[in-house]
mmCIF file of C-alpha atoms in Angstrom:
data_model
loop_
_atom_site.group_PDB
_atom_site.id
_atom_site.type_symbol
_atom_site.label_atom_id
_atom_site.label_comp_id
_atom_site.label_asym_id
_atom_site.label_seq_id
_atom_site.Cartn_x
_atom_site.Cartn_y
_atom_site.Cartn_z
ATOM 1 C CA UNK A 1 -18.969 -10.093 13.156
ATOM 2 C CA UNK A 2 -20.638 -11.485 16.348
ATOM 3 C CA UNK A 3 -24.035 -12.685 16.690
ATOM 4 C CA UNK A 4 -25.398 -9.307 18.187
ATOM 5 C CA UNK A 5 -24.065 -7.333 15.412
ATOM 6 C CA UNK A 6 -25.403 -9.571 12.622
ATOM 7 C CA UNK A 7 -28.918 -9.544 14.030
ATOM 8 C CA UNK A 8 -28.865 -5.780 14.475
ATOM 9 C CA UNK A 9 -28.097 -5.455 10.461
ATOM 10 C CA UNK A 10 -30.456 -7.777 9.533
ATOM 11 C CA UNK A 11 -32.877 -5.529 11.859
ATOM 12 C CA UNK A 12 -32.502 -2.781 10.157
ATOM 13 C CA UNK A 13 -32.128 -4.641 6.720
ATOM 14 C CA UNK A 14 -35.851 -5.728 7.380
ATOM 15 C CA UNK A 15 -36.793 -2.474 8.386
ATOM 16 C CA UNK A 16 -35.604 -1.251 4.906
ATOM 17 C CA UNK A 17 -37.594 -3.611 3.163
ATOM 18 C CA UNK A 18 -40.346 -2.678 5.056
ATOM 19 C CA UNK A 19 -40.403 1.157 4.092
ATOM 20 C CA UNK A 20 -39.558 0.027 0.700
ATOM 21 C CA UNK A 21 -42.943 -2.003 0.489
ATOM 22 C CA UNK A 22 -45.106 1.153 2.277
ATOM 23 C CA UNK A 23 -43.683 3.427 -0.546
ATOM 24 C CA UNK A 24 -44.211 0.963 -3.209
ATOM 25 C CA UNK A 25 -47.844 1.180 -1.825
ATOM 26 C CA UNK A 26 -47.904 5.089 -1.787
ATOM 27 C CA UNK A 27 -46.592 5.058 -5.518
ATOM 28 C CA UNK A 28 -48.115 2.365 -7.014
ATOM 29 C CA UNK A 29 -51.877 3.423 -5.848
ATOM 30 C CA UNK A 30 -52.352 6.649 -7.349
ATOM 31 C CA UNK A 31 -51.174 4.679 -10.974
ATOM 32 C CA UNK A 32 -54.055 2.017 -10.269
ATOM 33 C CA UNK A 33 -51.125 -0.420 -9.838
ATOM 34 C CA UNK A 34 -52.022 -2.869 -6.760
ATOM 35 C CA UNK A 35 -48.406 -3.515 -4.821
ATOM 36 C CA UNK A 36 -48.367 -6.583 -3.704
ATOM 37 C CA UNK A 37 -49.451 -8.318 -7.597
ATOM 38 C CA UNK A 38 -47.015 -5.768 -9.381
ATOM 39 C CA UNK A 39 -43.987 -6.490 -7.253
ATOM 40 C CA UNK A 40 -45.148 -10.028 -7.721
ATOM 41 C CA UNK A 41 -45.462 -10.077 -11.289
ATOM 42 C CA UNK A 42 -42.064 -8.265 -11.671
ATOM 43 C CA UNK A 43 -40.279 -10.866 -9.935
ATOM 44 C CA UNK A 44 -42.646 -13.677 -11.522
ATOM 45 C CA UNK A 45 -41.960 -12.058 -14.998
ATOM 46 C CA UNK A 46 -37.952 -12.738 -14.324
ATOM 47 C CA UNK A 47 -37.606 -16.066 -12.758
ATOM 48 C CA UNK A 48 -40.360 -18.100 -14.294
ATOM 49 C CA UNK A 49 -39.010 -20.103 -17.235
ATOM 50 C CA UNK A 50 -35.552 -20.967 -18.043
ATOM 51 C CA UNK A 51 -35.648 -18.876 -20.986
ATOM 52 C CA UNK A 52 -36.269 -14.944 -18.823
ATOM 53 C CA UNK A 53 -33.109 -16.728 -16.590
ATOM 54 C CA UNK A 54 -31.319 -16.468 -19.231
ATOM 55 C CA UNK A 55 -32.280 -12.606 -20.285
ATOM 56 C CA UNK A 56 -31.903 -11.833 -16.495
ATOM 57 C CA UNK A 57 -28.171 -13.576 -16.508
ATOM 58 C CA UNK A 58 -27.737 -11.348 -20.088
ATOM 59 C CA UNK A 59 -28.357 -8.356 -18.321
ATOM 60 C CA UNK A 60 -26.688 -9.403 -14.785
ATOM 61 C CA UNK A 61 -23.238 -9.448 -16.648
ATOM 62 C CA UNK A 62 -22.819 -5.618 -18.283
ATOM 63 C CA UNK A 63 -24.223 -4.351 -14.647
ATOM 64 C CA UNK A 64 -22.065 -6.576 -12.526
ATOM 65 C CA UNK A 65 -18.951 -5.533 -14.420
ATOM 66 C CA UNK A 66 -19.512 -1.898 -14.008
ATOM 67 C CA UNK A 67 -20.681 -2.079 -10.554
ATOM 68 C CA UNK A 68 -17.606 -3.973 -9.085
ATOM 69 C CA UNK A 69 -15.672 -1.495 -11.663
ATOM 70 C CA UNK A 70 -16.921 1.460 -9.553
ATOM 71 C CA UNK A 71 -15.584 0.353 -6.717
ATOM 72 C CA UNK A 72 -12.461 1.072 -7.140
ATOM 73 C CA UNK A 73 -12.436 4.597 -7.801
ATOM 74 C CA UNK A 74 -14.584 4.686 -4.984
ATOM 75 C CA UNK A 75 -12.136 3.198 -3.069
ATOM 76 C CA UNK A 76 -10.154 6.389 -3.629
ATOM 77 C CA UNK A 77 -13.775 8.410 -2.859
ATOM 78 C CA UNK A 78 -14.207 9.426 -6.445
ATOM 79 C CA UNK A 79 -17.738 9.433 -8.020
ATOM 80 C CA UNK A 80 -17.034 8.032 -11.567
ATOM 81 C CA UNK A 81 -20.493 8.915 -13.085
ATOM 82 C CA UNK A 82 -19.000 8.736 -16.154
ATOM 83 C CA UNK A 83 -19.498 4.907 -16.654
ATOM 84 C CA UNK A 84 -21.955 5.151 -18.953
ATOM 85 C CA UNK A 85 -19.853 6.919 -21.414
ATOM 86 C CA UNK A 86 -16.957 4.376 -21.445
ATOM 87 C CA UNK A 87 -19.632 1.278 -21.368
ATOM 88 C CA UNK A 88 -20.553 3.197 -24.896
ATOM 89 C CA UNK A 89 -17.117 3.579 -25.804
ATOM 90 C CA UNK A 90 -16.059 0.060 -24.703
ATOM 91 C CA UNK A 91 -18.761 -0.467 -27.724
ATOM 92 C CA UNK A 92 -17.572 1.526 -29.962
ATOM 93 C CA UNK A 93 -14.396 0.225 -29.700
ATOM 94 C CA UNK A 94 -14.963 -3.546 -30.131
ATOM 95 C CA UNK A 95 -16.967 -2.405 -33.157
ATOM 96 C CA UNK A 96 -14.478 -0.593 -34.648
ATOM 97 C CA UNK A 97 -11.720 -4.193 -33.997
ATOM 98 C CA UNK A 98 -14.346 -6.206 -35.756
ATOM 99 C CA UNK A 99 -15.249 -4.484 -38.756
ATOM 100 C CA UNK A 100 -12.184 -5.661 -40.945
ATOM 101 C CA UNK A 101 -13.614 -8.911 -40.578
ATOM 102 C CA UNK A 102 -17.553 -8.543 -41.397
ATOM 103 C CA UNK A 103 -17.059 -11.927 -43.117
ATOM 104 C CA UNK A 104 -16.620 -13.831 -40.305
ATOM 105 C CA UNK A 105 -13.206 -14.369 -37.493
ATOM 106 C CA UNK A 106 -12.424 -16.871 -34.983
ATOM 107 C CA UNK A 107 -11.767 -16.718 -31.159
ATOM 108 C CA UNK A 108 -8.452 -13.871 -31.736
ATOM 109 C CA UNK A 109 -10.795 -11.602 -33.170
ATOM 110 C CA UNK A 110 -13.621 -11.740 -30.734
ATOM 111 C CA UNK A 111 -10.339 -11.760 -27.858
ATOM 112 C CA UNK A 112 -9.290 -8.609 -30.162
ATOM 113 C CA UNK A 113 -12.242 -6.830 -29.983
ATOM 114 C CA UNK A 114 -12.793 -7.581 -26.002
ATOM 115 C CA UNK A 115 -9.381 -6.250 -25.985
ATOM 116 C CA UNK A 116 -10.196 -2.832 -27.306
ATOM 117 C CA UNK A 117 -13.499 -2.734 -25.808
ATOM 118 C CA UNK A 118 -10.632 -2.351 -22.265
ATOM 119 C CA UNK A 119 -8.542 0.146 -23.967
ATOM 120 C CA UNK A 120 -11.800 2.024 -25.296
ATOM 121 C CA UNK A 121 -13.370 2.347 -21.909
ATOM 122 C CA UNK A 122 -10.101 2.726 -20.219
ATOM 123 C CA UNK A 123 -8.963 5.925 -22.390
ATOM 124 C CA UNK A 124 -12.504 7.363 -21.710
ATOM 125 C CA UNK A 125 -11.923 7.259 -18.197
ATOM 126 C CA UNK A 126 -8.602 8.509 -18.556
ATOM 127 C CA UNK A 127 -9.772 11.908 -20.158
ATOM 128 C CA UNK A 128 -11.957 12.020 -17.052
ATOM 129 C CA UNK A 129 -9.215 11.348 -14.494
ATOM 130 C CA UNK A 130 -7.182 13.830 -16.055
ATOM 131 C CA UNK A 131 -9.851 16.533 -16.140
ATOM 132 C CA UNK A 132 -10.172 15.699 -12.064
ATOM 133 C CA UNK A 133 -6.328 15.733 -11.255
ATOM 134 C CA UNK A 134 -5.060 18.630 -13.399
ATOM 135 C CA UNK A 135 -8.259 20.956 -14.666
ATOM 136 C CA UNK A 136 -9.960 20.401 -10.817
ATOM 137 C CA UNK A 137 -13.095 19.544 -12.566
ATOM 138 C CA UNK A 138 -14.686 17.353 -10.371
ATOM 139 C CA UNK A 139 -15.331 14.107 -11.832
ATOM 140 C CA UNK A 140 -19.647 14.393 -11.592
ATOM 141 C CA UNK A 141 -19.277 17.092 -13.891
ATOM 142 C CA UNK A 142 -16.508 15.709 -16.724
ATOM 143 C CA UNK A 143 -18.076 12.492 -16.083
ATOM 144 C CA UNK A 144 -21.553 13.538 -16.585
ATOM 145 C CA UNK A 145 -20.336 15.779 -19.957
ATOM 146 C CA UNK A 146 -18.151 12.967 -21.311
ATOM 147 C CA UNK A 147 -21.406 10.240 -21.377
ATOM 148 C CA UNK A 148 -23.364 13.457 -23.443
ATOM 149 C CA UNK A 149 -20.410 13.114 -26.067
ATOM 150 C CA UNK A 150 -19.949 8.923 -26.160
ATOM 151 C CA UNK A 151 -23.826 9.006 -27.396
ATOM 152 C CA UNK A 152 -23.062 11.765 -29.873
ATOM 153 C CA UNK A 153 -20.363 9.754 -30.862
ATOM 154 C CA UNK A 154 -22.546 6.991 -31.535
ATOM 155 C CA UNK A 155 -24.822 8.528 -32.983
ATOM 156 C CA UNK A 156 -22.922 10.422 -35.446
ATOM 157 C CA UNK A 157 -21.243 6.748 -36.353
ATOM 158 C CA UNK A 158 -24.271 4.950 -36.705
ATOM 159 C CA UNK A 159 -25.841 7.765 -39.127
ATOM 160 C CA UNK A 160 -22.448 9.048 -40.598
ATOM 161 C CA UNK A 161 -19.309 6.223 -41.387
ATOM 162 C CA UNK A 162 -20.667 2.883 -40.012
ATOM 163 C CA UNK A 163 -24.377 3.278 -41.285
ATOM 164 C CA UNK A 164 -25.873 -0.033 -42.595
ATOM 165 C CA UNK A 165 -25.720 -0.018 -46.625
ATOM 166 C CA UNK A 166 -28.240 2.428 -48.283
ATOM 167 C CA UNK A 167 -29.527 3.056 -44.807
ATOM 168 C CA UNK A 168 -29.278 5.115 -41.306
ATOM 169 C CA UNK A 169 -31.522 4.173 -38.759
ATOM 170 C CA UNK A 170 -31.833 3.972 -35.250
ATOM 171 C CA UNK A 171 -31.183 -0.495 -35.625
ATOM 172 C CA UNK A 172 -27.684 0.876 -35.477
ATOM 173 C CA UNK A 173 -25.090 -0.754 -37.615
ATOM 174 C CA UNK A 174 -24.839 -3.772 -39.497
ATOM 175 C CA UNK A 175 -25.626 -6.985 -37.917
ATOM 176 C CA UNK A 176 -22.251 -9.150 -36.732
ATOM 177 C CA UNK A 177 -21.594 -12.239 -38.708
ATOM 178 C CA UNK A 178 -22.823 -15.472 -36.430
ATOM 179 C CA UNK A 179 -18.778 -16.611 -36.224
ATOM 180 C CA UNK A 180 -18.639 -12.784 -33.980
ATOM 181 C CA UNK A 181 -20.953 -13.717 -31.598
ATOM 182 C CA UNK A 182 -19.873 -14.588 -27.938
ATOM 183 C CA UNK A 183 -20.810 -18.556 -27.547
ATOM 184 C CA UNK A 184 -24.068 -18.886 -25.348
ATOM 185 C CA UNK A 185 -24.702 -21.020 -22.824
ATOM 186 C CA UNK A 186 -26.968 -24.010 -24.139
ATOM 187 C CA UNK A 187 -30.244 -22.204 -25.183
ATOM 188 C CA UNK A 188 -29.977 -19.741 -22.812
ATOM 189 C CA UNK A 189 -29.755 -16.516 -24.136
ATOM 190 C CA UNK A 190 -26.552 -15.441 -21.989
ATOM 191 C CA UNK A 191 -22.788 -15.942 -23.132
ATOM 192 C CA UNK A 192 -20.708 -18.415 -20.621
ATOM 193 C CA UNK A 193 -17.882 -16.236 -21.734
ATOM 194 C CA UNK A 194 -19.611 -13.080 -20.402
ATOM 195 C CA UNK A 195 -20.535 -14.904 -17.036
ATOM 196 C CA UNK A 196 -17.144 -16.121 -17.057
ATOM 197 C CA UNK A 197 -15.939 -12.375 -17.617
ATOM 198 C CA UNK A 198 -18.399 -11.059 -14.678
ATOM 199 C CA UNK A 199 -17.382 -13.349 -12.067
ATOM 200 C CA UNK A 200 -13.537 -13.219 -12.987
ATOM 201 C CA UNK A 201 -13.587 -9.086 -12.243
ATOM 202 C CA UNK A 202 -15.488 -9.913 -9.108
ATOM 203 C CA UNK A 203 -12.121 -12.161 -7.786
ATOM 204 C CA UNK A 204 -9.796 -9.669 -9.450
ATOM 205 C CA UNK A 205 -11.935 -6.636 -7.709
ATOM 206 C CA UNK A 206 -11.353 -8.186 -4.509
ATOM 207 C CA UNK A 207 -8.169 -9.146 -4.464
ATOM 208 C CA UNK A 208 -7.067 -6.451 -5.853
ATOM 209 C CA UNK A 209 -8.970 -4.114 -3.350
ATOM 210 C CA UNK A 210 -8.399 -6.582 -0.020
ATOM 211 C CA UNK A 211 -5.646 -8.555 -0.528
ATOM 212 C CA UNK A 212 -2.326 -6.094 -2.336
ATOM 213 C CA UNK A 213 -0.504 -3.183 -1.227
ATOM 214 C CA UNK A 214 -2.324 -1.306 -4.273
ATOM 215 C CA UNK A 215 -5.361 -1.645 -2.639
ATOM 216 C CA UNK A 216 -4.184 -0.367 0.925
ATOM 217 C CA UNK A 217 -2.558 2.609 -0.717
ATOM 218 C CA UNK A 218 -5.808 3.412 -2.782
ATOM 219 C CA UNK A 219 -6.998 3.394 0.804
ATOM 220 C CA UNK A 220 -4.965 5.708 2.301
ATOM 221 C CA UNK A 221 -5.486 8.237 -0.778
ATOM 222 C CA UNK A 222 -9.254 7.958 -0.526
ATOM 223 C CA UNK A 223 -8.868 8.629 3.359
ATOM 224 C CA UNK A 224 -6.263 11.416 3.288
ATOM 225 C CA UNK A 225 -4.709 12.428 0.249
ATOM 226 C CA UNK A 226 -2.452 15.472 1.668
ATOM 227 C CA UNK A 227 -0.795 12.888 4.045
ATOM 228 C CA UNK A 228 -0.525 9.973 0.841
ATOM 229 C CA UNK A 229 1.247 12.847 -0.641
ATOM 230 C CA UNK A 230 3.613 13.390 2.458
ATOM 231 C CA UNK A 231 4.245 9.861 2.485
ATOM 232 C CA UNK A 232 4.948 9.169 -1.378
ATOM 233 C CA UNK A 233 2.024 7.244 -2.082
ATOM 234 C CA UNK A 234 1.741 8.960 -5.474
ATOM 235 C CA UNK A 235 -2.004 9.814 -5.352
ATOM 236 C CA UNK A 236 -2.242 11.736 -8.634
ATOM 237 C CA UNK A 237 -1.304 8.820 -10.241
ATOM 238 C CA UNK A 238 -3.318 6.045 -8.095
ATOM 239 C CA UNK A 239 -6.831 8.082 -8.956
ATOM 240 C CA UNK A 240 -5.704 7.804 -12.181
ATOM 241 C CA UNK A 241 -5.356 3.831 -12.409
ATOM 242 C CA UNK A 242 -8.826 3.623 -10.251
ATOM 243 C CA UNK A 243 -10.241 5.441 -13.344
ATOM 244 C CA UNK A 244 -8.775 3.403 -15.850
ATOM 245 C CA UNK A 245 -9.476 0.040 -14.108
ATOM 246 C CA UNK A 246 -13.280 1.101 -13.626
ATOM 247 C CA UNK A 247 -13.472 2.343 -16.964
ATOM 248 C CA UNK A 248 -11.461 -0.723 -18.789
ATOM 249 C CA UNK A 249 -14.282 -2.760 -16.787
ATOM 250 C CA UNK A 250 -17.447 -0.591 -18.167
ATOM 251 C CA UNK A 251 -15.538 -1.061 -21.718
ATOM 252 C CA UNK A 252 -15.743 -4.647 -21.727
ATOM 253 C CA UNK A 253 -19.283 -4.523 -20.476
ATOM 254 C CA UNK A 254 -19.760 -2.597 -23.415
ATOM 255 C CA UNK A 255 -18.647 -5.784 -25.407
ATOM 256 C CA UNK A 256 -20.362 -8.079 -24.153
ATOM 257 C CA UNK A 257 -23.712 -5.993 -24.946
ATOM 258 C CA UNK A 258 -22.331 -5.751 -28.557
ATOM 259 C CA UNK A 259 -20.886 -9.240 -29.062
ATOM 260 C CA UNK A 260 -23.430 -10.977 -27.141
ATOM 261 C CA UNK A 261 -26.625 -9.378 -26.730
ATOM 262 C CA UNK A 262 -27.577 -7.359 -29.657
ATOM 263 C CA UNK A 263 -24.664 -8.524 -31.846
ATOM 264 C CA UNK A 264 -24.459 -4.658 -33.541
ATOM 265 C CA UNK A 265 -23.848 -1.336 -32.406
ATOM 266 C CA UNK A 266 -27.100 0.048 -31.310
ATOM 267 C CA UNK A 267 -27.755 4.464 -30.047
ATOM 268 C CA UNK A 268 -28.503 2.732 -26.532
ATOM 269 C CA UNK A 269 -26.331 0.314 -26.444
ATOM 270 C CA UNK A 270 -25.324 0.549 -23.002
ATOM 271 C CA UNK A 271 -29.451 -0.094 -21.794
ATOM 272 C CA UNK A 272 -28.628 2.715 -18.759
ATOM 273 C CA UNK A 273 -26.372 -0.032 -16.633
ATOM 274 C CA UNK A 274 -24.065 2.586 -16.372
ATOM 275 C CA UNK A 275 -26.468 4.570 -14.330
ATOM 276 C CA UNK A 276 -27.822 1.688 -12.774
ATOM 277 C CA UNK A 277 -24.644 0.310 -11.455
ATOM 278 C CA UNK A 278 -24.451 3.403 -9.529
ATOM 279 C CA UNK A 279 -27.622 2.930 -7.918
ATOM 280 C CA UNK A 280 -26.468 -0.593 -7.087
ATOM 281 C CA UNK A 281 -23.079 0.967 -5.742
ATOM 282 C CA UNK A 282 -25.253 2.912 -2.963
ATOM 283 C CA UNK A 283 -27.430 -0.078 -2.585
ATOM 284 C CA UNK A 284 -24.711 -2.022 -1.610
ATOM 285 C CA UNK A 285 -23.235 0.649 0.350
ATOM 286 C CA UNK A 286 -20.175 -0.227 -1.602
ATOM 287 C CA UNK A 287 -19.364 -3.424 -0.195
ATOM 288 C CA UNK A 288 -18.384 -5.912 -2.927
ATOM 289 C CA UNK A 289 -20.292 -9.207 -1.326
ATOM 290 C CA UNK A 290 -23.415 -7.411 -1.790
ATOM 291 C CA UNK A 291 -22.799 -6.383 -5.097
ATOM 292 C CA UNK A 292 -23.905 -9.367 -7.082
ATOM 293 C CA UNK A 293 -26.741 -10.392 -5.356
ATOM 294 C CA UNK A 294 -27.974 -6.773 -5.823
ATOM 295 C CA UNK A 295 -27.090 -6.606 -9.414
ATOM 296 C CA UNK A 296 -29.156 -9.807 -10.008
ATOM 297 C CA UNK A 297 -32.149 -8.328 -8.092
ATOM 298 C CA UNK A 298 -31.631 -5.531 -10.096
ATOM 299 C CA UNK A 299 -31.719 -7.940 -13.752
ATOM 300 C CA UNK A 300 -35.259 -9.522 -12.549
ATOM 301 C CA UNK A 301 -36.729 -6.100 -12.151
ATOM 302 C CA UNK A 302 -35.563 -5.094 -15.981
ATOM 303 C CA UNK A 303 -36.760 -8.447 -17.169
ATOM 304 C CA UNK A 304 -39.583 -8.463 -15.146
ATOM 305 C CA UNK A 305 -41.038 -5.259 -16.232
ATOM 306 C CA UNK A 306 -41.752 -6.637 -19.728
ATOM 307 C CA UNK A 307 -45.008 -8.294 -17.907
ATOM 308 C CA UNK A 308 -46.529 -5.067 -16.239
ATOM 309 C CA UNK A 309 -48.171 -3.425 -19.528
ATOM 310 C CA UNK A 310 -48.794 -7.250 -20.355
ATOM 311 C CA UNK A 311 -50.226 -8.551 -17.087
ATOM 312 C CA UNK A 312 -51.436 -5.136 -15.783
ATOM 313 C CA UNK A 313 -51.520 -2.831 -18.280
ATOM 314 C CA UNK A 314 -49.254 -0.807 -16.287
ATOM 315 C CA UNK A 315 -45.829 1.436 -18.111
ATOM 316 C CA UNK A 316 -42.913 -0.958 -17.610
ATOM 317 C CA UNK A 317 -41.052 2.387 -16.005
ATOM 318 C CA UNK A 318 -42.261 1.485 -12.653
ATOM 319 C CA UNK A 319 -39.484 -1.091 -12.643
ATOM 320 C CA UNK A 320 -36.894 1.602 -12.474
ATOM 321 C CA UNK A 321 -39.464 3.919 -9.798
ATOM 322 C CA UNK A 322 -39.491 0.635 -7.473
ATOM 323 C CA UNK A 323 -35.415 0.423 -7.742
ATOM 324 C CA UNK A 324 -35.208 4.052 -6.658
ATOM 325 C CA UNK A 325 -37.555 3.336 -3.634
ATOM 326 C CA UNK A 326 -35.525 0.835 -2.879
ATOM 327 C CA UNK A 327 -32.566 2.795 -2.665
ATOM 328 C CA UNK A 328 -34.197 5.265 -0.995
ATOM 329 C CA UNK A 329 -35.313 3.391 1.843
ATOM 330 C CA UNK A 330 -31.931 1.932 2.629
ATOM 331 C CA UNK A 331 -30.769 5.611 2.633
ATOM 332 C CA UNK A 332 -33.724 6.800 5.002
ATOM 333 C CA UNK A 333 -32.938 3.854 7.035
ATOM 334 C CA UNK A 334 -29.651 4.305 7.524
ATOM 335 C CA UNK A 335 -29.372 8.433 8.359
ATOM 336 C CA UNK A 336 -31.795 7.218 10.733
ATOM 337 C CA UNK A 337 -28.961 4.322 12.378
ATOM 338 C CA UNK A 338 -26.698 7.000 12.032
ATOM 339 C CA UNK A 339 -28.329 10.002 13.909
ATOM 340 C CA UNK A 340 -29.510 7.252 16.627
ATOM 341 C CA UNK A 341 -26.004 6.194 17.272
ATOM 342 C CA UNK A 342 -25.104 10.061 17.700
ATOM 343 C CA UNK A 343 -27.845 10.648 19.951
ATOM 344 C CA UNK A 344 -26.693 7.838 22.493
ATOM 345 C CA UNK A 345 -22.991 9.266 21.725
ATOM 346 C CA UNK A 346 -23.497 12.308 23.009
ATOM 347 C CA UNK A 347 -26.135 10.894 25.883
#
C-alpha cells in the first residue's frame, strides 16, 4: 500500500469517527446522557484497573474466536448468522463431557470437554450448511431458526435433566468443581488458556485463509461458484467445511464461557457475542488484521457499560446503541467512497 493510499483510508477512517461522535451526540441528548463524559466513562469503566483488564480480556476471547470463525464462511460469501446457536451448543456440549466427573478431573478432561465443545458447534453448523446446499434455505434463515432452538435446548436442560438438585432456576446448572476450571492468568480474571486459544485461531484463520490452496479455492467458490463447479473445485463440499470450521470455532468459544467465565451452564450463556461478532465482521469489513483490535474495542464497551447507571445513572444498553452507530457510520462512510469513486468513473 503506498503512502497516498494509506493516508486516503485513514481520511476516511477519521471521517467515520467523526459521524460516529455527531450521532453519539444526536442519541445520547434526548436520554440526558452528555457524549463526550459517557463515551468517556465507557472507555474509563474498561481500562482503569488491572482487575476490568482482565473482564475486558474475558470477554475479548469468546468474541475474537467467533469473529475470525466467520470469516471463513464469508470467505465463501455465506452469512453464518447462526453463530450464536453453535457458541450455545459448543456449551452444551462441554457440559455434557464434564458431567461424569462433577467430582473433580485433570487437564484430559477439561482437553475433553474443549474437544466436544468443537464437535458441538461444528455439527450445529453442519445442520445449517446442509439446509443451505441441499434444502436452498438460505443460511440467514436456518441460521437465524437454529439459534431459536440451541436456547430452547438450554433451557429445557437447565429446567428438565441437568437442573441443580431440588432446584430449576435461571443460575443454570450446577456449579463446576474448582479442578474444571480453565487456569487464569495471575489474578486476572481471564484464562491464559483461552487467550492462548484466541490468538492460536487468529494464526490458523490466516494461514489457512492466505497462505493454502484451501483458502484460494474457498476463494474462487465465494467469487463464482458455477465456474468452481466447471473446474472441480467441489463447492458443495467447501461451504460445507467453512461452516464447520466457523462453527467448531463458536463451539469452543462456547467453552471457554463455561469453563472459564461462569464455570456452569447458564440460559445466556453465550452473552450475545454471537451477534456481536457479526457486527465486528462488518466493522472490520472482514479483514482479519482489524479483527482483534475491533473485538477488544468492542470488550471495553461491554465492560465499560457497568459504570453508566453507576456514574450517570444512565441504562447500560447504550453500550450496544453506541456499537451500532459505530457500525453505522463506517457503512454511511463508505457507500459514500463508493458512489464518489463511480461518479469520477463515469466523469
Amino acid at each position: 500500500m503506498n503512502r497516498d493510499s494509506l493516508l486516503a483510508q485513514t481520511g476516511w477512517l477519521a471521517l467515520a469517527l467523526l459521524l460516529a461522535l455527531a450521532l453519539t451526540v444526536i442519541v445520547a441528548l434526548p436520554a440526558g446522557a452528555p457524549p463526550l463524559e459517557t463515551i468517556y466513562v465507557l472507555f474509563k469503566g474498561g481500562v482503569s484497573s488491572w482487575s476490568k483488564i482482565g473482564r475486558v480480556l474475558a470477554g475479548w476471547v469468546p468474541l475474537t474466536l467467533c469473529s475470525v470463525g466467520l470469516l471463513i464462511p464469508f470467505t465463501a460469501r455465506l452469512w453464518n448468522i447462526g453463530v450464536e446457536g453453535q457458541v450455545i451448543m459448543g456449551a452444551i456440549f462441554a457440559t455434557a463431557a464434564l458431567r461424569p466427573f462433577e467430582n473433580g478431573g485433570g487437564t484430559g478432561v477439561i482437553i475433553l470437554a474443549l474437544a466436544a465443545s468443537m464437535a458441538g458447534g461444528a455439527l450445529w453448523a453442519l445442520l445449517a450448511g446442509l439446509l443451505r446446499v441441499f434444502g436452498r434455505v438460505h443460511e440467514i434463515f436456518s441460521g437465524l431458526g437454529l439459534n431459536f432452538v440451541a436456547l430452547g435446548v438450554t433451557l429445557w436442560l437447565i429446567f428438565g435433566p441437568w437442573k441443580r438438585p431440588g432446584v430449576a432456576s435461571m443460575s443454570g446448572t450446577k456449579p463446576l468443581d474448582l479442578s474444571l476450571w480453565l487456569p487464569r492468568l495471575g489474578n486476572l480474571s481471564v484464562s491464559w488458556v483461552g487467550l492462548g486459544l484466541a490468538c492460536a485461531a487468529i494464526v490458523l484463520v490466516y494461514f489457512l485463509l492466505y497462505r493454502t490452496k484451501w483458502g484460494l479455492k474457498m476463494r474462487a467458490v465465494g467469487e463464482n461458484p458455477k465456474a468452481a463447479t466447471l473446474f472441480a473445485l467441489g463447492p458443495r463440499r467447501r461451504l460445507l467445511q467453512a461452516f464447520m470450521l466457523c462453527g467448531g470455532l463458536a463451539g469452543l468459544a462456547g467453552a471457554t464461557q463455561v469453563l472459564g467465565v461462569y464455570h456452569r451452564l447458564l440460559p445466556n450463556i453465550s452473552s450475545g457475542y454471537g451477534y456481536t461478532a457479526l457486527l465486528v465482521g462488518m466493522m472490520a469489513s472482514f479483514r482479519l488484521p482489524l479483527v482483534p483490535f475491533i473485538c477488544l474495542f468492542f470488550a471495553i464497551l461491554n465492560v465499560g457499560s457497568i459504570q453508566l447507571p453507576l456514574q450517570l445513572g444512565l441504562d447500560s444498553s447504550l453500550s450496544g446503541v453506541i456499537q451500532g452507530i459505530m457500525v453505522l457510520s463506517l457503512f454511511i462512510v463508505q457507500g459514500l467512497r463508493l458512489w464518489l469513486k463511480q461518479r469520477k468513473e463515469n466523469d
